[in-house]
Coordinates of C-alpha atoms in Angstrom, one line a residue:
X1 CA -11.9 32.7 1.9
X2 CA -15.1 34.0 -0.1
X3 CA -15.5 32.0 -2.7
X4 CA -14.4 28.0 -3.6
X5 CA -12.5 27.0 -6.7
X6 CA -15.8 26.4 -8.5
X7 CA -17.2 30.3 -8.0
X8 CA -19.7 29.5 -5.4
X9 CA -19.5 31.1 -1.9
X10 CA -17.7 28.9 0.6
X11 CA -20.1 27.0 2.4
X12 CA -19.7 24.8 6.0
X13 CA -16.2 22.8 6.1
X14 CA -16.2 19.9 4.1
X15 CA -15.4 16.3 5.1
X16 CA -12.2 15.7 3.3
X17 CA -12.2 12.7 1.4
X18 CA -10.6 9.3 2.4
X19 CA -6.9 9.4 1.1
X20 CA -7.0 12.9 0.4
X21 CA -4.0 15.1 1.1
X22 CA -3.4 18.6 1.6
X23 CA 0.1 20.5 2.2
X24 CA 3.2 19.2 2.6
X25 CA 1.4 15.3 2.7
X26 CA 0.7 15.4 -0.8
X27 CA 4.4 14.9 -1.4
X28 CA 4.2 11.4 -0.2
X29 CA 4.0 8.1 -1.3
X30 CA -0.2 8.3 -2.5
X31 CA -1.1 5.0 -0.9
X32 CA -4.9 5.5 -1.5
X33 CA -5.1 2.4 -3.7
X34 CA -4.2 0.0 -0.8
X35 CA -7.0 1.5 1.1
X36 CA -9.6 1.9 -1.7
X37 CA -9.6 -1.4 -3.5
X38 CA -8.7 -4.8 -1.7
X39 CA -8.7 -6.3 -5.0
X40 CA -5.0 -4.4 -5.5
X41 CA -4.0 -4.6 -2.2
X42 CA -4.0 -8.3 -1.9
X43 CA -2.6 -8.2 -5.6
X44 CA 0.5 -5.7 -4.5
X45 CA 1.1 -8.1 -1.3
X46 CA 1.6 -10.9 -3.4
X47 CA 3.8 -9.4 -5.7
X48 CA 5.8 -7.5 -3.3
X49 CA 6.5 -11.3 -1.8
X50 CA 7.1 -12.9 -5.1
X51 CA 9.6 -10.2 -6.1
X52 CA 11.9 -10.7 -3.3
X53 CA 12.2 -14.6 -3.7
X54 CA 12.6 -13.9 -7.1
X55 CA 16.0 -11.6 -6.2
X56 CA 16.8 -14.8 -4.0
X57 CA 17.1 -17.3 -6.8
X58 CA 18.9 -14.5 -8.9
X59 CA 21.7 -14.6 -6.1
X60 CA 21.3 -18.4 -5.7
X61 CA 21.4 -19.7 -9.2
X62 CA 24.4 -16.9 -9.7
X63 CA 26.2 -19.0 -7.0
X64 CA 25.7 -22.0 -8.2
X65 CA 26.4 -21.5 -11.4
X66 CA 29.8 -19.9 -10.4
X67 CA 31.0 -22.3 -7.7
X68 CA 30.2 -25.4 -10.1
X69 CA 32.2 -23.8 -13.3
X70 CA 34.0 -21.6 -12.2
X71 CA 33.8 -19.5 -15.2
X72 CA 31.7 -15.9 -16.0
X73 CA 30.5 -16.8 -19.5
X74 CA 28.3 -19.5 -17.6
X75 CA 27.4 -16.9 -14.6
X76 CA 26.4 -14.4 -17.9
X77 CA 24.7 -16.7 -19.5
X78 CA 22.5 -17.0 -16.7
X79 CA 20.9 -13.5 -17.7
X80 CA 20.7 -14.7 -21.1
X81 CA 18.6 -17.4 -20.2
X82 CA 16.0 -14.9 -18.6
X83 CA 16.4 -12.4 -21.5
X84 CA 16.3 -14.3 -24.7
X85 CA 12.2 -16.0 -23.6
X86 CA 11.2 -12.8 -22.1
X87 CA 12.4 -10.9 -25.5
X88 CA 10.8 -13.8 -28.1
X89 CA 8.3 -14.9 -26.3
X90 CA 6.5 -11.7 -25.4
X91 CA 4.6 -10.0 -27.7
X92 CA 3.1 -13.8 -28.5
X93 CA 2.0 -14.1 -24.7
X94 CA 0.7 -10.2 -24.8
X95 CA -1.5 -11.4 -27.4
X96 CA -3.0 -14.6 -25.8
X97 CA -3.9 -12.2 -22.5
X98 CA -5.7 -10.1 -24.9
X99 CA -7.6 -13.5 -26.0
X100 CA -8.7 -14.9 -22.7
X101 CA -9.4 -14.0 -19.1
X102 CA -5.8 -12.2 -17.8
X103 CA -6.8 -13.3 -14.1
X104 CA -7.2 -17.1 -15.1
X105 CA -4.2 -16.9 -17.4
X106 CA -2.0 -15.2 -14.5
X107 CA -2.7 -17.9 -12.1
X108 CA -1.2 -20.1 -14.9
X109 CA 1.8 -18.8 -15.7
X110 CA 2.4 -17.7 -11.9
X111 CA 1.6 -21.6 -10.7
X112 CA 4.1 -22.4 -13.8
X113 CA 7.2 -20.1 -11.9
X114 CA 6.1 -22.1 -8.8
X115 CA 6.7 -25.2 -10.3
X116 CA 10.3 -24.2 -11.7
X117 CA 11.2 -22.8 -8.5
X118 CA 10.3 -26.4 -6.4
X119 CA 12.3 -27.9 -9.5
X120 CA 15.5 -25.9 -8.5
X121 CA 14.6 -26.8 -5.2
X122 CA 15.2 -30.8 -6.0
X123 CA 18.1 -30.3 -8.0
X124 CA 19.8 -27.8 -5.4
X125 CA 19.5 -30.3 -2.6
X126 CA 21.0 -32.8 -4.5
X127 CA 23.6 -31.4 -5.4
X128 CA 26.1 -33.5 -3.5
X129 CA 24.4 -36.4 -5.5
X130 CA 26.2 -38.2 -8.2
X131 CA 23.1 -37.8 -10.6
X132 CA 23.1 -33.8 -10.0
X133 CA 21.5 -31.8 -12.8
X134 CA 24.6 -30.2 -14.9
X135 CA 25.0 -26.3 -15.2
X136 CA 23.4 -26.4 -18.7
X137 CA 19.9 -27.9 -16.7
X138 CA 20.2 -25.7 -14.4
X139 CA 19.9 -22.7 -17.0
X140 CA 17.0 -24.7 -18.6
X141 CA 15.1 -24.7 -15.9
X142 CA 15.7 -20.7 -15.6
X143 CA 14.4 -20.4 -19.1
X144 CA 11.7 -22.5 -18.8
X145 CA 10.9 -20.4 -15.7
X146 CA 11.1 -17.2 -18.2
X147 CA 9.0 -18.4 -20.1
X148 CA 6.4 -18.4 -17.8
X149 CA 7.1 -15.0 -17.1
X150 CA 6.8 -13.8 -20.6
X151 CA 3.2 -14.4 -19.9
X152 CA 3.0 -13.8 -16.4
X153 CA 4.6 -10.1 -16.7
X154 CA 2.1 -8.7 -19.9
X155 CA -0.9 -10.2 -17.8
X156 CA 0.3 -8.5 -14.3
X157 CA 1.1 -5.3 -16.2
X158 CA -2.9 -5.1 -16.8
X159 CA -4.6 -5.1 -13.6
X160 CA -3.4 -2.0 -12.3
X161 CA -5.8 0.1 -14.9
X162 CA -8.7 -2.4 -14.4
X163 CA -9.0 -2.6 -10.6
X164 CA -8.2 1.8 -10.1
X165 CA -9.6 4.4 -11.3
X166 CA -7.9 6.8 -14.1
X167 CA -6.8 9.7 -11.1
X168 CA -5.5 6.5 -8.9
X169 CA -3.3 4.6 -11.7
X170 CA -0.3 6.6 -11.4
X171 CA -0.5 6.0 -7.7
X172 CA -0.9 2.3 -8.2
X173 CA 2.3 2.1 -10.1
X174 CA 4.3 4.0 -8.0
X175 CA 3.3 2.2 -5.2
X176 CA 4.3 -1.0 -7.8
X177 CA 7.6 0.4 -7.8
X178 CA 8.2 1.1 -4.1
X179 CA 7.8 -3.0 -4.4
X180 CA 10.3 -3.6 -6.9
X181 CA 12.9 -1.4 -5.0
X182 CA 12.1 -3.3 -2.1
X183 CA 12.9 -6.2 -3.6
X184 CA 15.9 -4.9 -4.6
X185 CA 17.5 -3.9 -1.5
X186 CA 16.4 -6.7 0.5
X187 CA 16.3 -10.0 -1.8
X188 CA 19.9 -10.3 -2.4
X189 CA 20.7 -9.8 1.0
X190 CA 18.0 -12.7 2.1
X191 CA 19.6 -14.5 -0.6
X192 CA 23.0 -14.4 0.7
X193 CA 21.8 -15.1 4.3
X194 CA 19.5 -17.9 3.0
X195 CA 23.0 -19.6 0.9
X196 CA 24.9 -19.5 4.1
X197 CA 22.4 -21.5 6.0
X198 CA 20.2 -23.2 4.2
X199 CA 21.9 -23.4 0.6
X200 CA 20.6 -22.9 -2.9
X201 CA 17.7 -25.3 -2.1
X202 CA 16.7 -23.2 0.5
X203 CA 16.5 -20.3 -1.7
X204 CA 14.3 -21.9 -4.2
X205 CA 12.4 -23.7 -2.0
X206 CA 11.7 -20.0 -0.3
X207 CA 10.4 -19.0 -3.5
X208 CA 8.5 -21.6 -4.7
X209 CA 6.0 -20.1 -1.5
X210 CA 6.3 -16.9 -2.4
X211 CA 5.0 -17.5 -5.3
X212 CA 2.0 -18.9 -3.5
X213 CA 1.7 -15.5 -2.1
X214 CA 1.3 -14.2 -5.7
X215 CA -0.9 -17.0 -6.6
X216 CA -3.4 -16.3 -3.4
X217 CA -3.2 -12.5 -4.1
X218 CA -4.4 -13.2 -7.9
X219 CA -7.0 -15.5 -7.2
X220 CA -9.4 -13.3 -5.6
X221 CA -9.6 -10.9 -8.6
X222 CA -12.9 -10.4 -10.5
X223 CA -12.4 -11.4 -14.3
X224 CA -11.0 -9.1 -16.3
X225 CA -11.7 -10.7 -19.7
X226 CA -11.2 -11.3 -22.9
X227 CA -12.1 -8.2 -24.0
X228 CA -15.3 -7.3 -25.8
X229 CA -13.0 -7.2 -29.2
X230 CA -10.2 -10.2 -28.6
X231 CA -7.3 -10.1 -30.5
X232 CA -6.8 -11.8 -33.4
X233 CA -5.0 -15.0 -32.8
X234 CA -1.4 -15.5 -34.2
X235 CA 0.7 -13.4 -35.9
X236 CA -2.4 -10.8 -36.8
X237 CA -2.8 -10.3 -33.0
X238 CA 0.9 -9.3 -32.3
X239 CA 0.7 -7.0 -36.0
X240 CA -2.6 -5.4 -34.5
X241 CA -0.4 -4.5 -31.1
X242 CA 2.2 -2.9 -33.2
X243 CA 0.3 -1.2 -35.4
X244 CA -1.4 0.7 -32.4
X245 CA 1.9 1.6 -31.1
X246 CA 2.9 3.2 -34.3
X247 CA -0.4 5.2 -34.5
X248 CA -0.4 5.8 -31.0
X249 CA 1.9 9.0 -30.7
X250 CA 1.9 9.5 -27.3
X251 CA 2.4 5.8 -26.0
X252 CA 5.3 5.4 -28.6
X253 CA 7.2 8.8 -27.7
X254 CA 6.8 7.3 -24.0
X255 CA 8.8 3.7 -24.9
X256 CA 10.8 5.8 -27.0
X257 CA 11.4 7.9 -24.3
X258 CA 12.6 4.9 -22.2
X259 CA 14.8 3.1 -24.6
X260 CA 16.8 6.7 -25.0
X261 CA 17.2 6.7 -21.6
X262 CA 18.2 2.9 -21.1
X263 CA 20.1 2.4 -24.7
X264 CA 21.8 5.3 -24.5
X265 CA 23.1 5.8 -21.5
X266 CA 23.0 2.9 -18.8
X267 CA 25.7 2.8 -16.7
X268 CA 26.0 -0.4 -14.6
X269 CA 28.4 -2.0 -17.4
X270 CA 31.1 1.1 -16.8
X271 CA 30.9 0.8 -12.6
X272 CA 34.2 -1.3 -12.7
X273 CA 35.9 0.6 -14.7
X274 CA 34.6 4.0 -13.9
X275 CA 35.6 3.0 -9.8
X276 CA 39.1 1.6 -11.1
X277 CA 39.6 4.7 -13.2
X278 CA 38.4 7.6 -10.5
X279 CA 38.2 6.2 -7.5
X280 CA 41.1 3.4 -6.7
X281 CA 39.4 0.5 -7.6
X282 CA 38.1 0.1 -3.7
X283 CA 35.4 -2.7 -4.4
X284 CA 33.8 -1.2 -1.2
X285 CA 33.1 1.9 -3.1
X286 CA 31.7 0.2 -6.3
X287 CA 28.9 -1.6 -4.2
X288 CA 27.9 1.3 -3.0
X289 CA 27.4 2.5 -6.7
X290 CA 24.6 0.6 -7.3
X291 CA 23.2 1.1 -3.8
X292 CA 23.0 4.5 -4.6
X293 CA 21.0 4.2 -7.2
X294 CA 18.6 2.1 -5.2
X295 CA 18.6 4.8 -2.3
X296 CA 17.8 7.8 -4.9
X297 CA 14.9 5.5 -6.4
X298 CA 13.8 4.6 -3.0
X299 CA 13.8 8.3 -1.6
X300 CA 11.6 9.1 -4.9
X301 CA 9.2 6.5 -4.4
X302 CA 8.5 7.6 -0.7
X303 CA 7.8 11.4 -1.5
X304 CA 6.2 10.2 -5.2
X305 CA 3.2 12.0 -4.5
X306 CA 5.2 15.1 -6.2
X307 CA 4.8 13.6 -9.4
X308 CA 1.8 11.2 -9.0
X309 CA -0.3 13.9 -8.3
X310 CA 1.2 16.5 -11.3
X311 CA -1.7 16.5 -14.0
X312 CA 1.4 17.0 -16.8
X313 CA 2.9 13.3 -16.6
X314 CA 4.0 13.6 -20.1
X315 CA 6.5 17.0 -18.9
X316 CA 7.2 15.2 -15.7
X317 CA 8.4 11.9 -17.3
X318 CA 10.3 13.8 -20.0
X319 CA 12.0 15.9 -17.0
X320 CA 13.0 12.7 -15.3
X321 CA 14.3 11.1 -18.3
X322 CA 16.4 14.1 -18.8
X323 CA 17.5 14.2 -15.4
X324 CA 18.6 10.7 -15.6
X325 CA 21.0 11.6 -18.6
X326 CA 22.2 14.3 -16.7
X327 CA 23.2 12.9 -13.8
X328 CA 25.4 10.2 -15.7
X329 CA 27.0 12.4 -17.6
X330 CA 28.0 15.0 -14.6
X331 CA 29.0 11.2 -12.4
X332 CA 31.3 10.3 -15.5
X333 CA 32.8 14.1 -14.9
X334 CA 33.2 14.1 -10.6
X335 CA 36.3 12.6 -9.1
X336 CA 34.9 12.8 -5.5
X337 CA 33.5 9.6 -4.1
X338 CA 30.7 11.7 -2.2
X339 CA 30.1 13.5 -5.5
X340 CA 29.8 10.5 -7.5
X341 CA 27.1 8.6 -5.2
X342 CA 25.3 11.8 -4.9
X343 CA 24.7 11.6 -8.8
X344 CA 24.1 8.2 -8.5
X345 CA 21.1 8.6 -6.2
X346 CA 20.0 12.0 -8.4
X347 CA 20.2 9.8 -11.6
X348 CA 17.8 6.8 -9.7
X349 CA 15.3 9.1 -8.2
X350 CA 14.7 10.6 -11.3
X351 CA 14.6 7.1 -12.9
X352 CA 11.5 6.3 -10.5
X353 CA 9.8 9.5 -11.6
X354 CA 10.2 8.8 -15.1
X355 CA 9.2 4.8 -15.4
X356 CA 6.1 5.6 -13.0
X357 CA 4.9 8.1 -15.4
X358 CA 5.9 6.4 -18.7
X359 CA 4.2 3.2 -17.3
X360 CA 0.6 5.7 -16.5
X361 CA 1.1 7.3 -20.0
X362 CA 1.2 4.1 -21.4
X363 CA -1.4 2.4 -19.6
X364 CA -4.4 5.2 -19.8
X365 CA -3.8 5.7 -23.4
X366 CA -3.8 1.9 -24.3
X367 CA -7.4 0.8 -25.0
X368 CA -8.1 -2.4 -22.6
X369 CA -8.3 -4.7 -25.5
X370 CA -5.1 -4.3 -26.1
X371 CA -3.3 -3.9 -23.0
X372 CA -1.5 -6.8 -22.6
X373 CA 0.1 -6.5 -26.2
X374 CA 1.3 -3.2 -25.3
X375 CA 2.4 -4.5 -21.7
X376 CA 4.4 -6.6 -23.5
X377 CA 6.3 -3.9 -25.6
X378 CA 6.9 -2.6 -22.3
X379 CA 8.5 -5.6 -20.9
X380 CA 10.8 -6.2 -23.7
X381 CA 12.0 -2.6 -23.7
X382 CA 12.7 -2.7 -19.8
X383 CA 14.7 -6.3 -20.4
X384 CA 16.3 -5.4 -24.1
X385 CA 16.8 -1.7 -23.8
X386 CA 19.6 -2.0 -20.5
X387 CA 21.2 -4.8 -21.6
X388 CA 21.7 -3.3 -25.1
X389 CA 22.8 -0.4 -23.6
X390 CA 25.3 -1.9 -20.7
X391 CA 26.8 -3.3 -24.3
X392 CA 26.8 0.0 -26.1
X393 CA 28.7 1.4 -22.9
X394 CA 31.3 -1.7 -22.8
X395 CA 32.4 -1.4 -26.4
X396 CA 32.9 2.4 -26.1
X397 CA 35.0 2.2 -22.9
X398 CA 36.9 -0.7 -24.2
X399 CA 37.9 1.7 -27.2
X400 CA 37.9 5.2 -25.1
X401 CA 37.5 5.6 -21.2
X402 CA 35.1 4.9 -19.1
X403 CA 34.7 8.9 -18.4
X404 CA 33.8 9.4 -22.4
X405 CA 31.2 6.7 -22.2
X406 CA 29.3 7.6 -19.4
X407 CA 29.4 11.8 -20.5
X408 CA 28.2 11.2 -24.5
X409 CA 25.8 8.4 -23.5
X410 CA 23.9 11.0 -20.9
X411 CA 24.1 13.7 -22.9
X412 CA 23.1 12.1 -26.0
X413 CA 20.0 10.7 -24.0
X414 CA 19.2 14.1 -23.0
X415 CA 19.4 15.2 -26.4
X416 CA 17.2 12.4 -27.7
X417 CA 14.7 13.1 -25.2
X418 CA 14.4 16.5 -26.2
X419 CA 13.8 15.3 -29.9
X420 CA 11.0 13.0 -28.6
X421 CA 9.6 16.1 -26.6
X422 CA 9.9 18.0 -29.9
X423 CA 8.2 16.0 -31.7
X424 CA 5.4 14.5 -30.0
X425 CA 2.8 17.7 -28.8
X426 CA 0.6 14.5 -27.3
X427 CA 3.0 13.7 -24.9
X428 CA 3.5 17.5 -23.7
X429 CA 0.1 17.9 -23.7
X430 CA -1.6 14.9 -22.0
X431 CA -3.4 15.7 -18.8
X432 CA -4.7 13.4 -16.4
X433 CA -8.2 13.1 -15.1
X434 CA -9.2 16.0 -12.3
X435 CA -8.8 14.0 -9.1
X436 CA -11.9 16.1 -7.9
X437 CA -14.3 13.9 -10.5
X438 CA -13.1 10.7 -9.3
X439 CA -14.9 8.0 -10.1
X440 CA -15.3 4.2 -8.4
X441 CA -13.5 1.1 -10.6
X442 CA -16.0 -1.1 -12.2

């Protein structure tokens, strides 16, 4: 009681700041950012909108697909059409946000998505006609949509660190997160309810407008660009971006970080088998696998302000990573139901902790000029790095068990996440900025 933390004798009580948290509170979700800048909250509104229609046309062009054909290779192919733009595509569209104003160019791509959404729309209400669009349209249109969102997603992935300031990004993304999970949890269901009344049309027509919201939420941003050193245009740009990831220890120890985790270890691919192998095959029990997963990210993101807040995001997202290995390898060793979801939900809680600090890493080491290049990396490792790794588990349970390839995958991501921890003091080390100092966003 005699003296404050800066050696000077404790004065009267101070007015605690707004958004400020003491005790157990600080464990919660940090929502100072919706209340600080309106700029992000009308942003994360949109978003948070546009993210579950997008879940519904996921589960409506699934449907389609499958009830036309009949067939999986055409349902599989329908996350190859999102993949393969997002994947070639990217680092090209990082490098035009980098050229021109991201706000203006966001509004483009997002009215773009729009437009292929209303497209599905038409072609999902007549699909009784006799000129209905064939499956292999359909999938076109998906791509094309993708496409759009190869330049949509780098442009998105730069606002967070130009509306905050530095002591609020990690908030910002978590609260980014909370969104996505969201989404998660409740588009599919709306999708399924939408199918049963309405049909696929309904479903895309649903979100066509929320993309609107997206749009709306966007358009009141100030500018945020080009930069005052643009990128180079072409193939120089994209070589600039991925020279700075190479030079740039701690931002490539963090996607490093993250393609161990996913690569190595991702599990979704094994649920069949695992649930046929250890748990009867109950298909009741295998949805609930990936619900748990949802559930532990979900729980994370409420009480985030444990790791939002750390001024050691480097350790925390390392730990999480870890975790995450852990987890899958100890699920791939339980034969108890209970036991197995309660992995589950360990390994996606400390998924959340470990992409919301990779993506603030990332994003408060990456100079601004170059953010949307490196937002791009970022993209393709979050769409390449599971599906590589959903393969990597396939192949090995097709040739051992299901148990063997969900123990060595966690444990060798655990081991390769101690070798990026080895070897990358920067990452250890960073610190963030002292909330105390905070200072307003330009």
């Amino acid at each position: 009681m005699g003296v404050t933390g800066t050696g000077r004798r404790a004065g009267p009580r101070r007015r605690m700041r707004p958004g400020h948290r003491t005790g157990p509170g600080r464990a919660l979700l940090d929502v100072t950012p919706l209340r600080s800048s309106p700029a992000f909250r009308r942003l994360w509104c949109g978003q948070a909108l546009s993210g579950v229609g997008g879940q519904m046309t996921l589960v409506a062009v699934t449907f389609q697909v499958w009830r036309t054909t009949g067939s999986t290779a055409w349902t599989g192919a329908v996350g190859l059409a999102q993949a393969v733009p997002l994947v070639a595509l990217g680092l090209f569209a990082g490098s035009v946000v980098d050229r021109v104003d991201r706000r203006t160019f966001f509004l483009v791509m997002t009215g773009g998505q729009a437009a292929c959404s209303l497209l599905l729309a038409l072609q999902g209400f007549l699909q009784g006609s006799p000129g209905r669009l064939p499956v292999a349209g359909v999938l076109a249109l998906v791509a094309a949509q993708s496409c759009f969102a190869a330049g949509g997603g780098p442009a998105s992935r730069t606002f967070v660190p130009l509306l905050l300031p530095e002591e609020q990004v990690a908030a910002g993304l978590a609260l980014n997160r909370v969104s996505f999970q969201g989404a998660l949890l409740a588009g599919p269901a709306l999708g399924g309810l939408t199918l049963g009344g309405l049909g696929v049309g309904g479903c895309y027509l649903i979100d066509a407008g929320t993309f609107v919201a997206a749009f709306l939420g966007a358009s009141a941003l100030p500018r945020t660009g080009p930069a005052s050193e643009p990128a180079r245009p072409g193939l120089r740009g994209v070589a600039d971006g991925l020279a700075f990831l190479v030079r740039a220890p701690a931002v490539r120890a963090a996607l490093l970080t993250d393609l161990a985790a996913t690569v190595l270890s991702m599990p979704v691919s094994l649920f069949p088998l695992v649930n046929a192998e250890r748990f009867g095959g109950d298909p009741r029990t295998l949805g609930l696998f990936l619900t748990a997963l949802a559930v532990g990210g979900g729980v994370a993101s409420l009480f985030s302000g444990t790791f939002t807040r750390s001024p050691r995001p480097g350790l925390v997202m390392l730990g999480g990573s870890a975790v995450w290995g852990l987890a899958l390898a100890l699920f791939g060793l339980v034969s108890q139901p209970w036991a197995g979801l309660a992995c589950l939900a360990l390994a996606g809680a400390a998924d959340t902790v470990s992409v919301v600090s990779r993506s603030a890493i990332v994003q408060l080491h990456t100079p601004k000029e170059l953010l949307g290049r490196v937002g791009a990396a970022e993209q393709i490792a979050g769409q390449a790095g599971p599906d590589l790794g959903n393969l990597r588990g396939g192949l090995l349970a097709d040739a051992t068990s299901g148990a063997v390839a969900l123990v060595s995958g966690g444990l060798l991501c655990a081991g390769a996440v101690a070798l990026v921890a080895a070897g990358t003091p920067a990452l250890r080390g960073h610190r963030m900025p002292d909330r105390r100092a905070a200072r307003p966003p330009a």
